[in-house]
mmCIF file of C-alpha atoms in Angstrom:
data_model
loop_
_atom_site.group_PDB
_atom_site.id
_atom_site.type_symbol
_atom_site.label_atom_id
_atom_site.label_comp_id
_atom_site.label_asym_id
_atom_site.label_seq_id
_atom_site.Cartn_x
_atom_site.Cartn_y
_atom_site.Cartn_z
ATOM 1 C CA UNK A 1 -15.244 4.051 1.892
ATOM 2 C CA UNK A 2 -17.409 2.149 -0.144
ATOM 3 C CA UNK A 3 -19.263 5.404 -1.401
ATOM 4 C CA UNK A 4 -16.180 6.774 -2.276
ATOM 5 C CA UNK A 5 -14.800 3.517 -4.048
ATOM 6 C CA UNK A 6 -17.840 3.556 -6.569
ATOM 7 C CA UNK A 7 -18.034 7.252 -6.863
ATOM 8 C CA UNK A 8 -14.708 7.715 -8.031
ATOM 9 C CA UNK A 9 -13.285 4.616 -9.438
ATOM 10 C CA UNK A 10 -16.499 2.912 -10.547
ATOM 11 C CA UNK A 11 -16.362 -0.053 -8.122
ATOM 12 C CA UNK A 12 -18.502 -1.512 -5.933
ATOM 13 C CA UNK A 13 -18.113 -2.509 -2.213
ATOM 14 C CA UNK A 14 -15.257 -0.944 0.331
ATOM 15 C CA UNK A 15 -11.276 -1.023 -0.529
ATOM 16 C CA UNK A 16 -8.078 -0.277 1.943
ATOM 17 C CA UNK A 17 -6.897 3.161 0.783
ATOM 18 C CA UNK A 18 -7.781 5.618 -2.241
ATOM 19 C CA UNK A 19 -5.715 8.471 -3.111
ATOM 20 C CA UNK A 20 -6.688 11.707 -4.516
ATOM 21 C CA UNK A 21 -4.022 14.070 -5.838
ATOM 22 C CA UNK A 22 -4.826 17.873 -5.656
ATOM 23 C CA UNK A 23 -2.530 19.748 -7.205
ATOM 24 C CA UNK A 24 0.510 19.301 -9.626
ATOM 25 C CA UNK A 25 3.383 21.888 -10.475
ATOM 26 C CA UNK A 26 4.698 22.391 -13.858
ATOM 27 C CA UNK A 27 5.945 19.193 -14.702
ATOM 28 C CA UNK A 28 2.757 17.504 -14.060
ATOM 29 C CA UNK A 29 4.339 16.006 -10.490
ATOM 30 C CA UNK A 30 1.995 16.292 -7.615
ATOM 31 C CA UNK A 31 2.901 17.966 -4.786
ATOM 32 C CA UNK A 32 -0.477 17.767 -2.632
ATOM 33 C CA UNK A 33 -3.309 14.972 -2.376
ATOM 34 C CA UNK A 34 -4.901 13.106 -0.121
ATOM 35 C CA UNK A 35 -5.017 9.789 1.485
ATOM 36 C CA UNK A 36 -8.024 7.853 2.302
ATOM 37 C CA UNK A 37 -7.583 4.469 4.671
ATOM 38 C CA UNK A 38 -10.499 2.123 5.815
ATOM 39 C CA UNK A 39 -10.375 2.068 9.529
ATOM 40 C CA UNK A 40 -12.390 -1.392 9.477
ATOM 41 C CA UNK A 41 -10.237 -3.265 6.416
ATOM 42 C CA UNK A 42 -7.245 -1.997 8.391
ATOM 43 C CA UNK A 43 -8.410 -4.033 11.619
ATOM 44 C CA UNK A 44 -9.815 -7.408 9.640
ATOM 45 C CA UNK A 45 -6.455 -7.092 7.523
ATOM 46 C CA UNK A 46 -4.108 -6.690 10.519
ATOM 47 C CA UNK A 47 -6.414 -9.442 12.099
ATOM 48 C CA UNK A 48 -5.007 -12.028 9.125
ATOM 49 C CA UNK A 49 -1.481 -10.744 8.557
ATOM 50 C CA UNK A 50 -1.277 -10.871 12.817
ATOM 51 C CA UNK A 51 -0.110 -7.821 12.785
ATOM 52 C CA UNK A 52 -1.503 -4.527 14.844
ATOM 53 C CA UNK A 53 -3.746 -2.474 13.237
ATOM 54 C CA UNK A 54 -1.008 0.543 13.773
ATOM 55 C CA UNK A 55 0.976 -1.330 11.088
ATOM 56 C CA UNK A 56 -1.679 -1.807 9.242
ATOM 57 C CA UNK A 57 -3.011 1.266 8.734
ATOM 58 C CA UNK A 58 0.949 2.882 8.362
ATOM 59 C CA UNK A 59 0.801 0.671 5.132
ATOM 60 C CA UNK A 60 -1.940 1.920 3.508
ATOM 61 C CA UNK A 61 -0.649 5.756 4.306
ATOM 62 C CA UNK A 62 2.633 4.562 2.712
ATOM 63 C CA UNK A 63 0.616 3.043 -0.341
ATOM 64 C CA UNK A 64 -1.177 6.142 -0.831
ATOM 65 C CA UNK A 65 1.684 8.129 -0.622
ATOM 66 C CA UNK A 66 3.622 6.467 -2.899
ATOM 67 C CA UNK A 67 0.767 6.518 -5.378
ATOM 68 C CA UNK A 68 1.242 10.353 -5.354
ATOM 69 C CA UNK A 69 4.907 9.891 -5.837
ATOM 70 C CA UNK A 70 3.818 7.871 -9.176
ATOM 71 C CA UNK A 71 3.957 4.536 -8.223
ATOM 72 C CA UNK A 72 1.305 1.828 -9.752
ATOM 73 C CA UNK A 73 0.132 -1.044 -8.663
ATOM 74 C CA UNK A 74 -2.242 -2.000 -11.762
ATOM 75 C CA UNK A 75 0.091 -4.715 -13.620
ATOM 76 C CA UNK A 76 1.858 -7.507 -11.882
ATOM 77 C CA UNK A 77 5.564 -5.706 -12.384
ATOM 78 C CA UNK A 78 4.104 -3.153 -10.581
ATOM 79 C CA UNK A 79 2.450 -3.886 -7.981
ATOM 80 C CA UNK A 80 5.297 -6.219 -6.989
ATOM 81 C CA UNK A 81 7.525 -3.016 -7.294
ATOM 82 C CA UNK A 82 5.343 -1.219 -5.048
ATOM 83 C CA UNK A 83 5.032 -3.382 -2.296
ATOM 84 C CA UNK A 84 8.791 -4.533 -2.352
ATOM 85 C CA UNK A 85 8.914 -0.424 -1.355
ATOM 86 C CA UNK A 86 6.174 -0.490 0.804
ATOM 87 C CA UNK A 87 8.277 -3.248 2.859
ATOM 88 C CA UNK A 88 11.530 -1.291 2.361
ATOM 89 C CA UNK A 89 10.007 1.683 4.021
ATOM 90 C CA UNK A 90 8.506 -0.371 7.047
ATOM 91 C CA UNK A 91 12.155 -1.966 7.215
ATOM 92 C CA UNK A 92 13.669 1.360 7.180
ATOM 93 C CA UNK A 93 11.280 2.230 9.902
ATOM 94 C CA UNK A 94 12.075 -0.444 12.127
ATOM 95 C CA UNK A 95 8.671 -2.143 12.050
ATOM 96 C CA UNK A 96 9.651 -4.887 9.584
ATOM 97 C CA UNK A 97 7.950 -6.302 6.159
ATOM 98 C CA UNK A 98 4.810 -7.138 5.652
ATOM 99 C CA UNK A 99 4.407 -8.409 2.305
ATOM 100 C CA UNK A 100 8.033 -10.136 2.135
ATOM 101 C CA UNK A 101 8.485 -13.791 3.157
ATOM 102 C CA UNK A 102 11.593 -14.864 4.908
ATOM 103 C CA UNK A 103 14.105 -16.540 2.773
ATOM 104 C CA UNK A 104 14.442 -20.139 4.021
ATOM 105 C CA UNK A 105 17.729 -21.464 3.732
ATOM 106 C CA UNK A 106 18.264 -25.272 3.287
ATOM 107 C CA UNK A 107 20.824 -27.363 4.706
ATOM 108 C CA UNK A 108 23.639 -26.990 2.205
ATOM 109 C CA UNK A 109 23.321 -22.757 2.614
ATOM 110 C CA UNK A 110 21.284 -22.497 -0.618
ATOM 111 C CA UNK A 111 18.276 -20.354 -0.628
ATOM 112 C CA UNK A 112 15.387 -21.913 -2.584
#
């Protein structure tokens, strides 16, 4: 992965996923690429979120994908966009969120 990191995107050391799109039709949407997860991030990541590596590695397919559907992840809007999908798919799968944190509710049944 880390070969792959710095031959196509110019940076050093390993990352989670990359994502190559192959082929677009004739509005410039893609309809075939490819997905590329780190086995070994997906374990130490799982590992810290305490989550199993199944999950894990589910996520970074989903990320992938939707970075073939057009999603970004490269300004702050965006990447909080993305992964406020990413959880809404895992939701919708029945596996829960992963980058969402539970809204606490205080006493008086406000949330903060």
């Amino acid at each position: 992965m880390s070969s792959l990191h710095e031959e196509f995107m110019s940076i050093p050391g390993s990352t989670d996923v990359l994502t190559f799109p192959l082929e677009t039709d004739t509005r410039g949407r893609v309809v075939s690429g490819e997905v590329v997860v780190c086995v070994p991030e997906a374990r130490r990541q799982a590992r810290a979120r305490k989550i199993p590596t199944r999950i894990e590695l589910l996520l970074y397919a989903l990320h992938g994908m939707l970075h073939l559907l057009g999603y970004d992840d490269r300004t702050d809007r965006a990447y909080r966009i993305m992964h406020r999908t990413e959880d809404e798919l895992m939701i919708e799968l029945g596996l829960g969120a992963v980058f969402a944190r539970p809204v606490r509710r205080s006493a008086g049944g406000g949330s903060r």
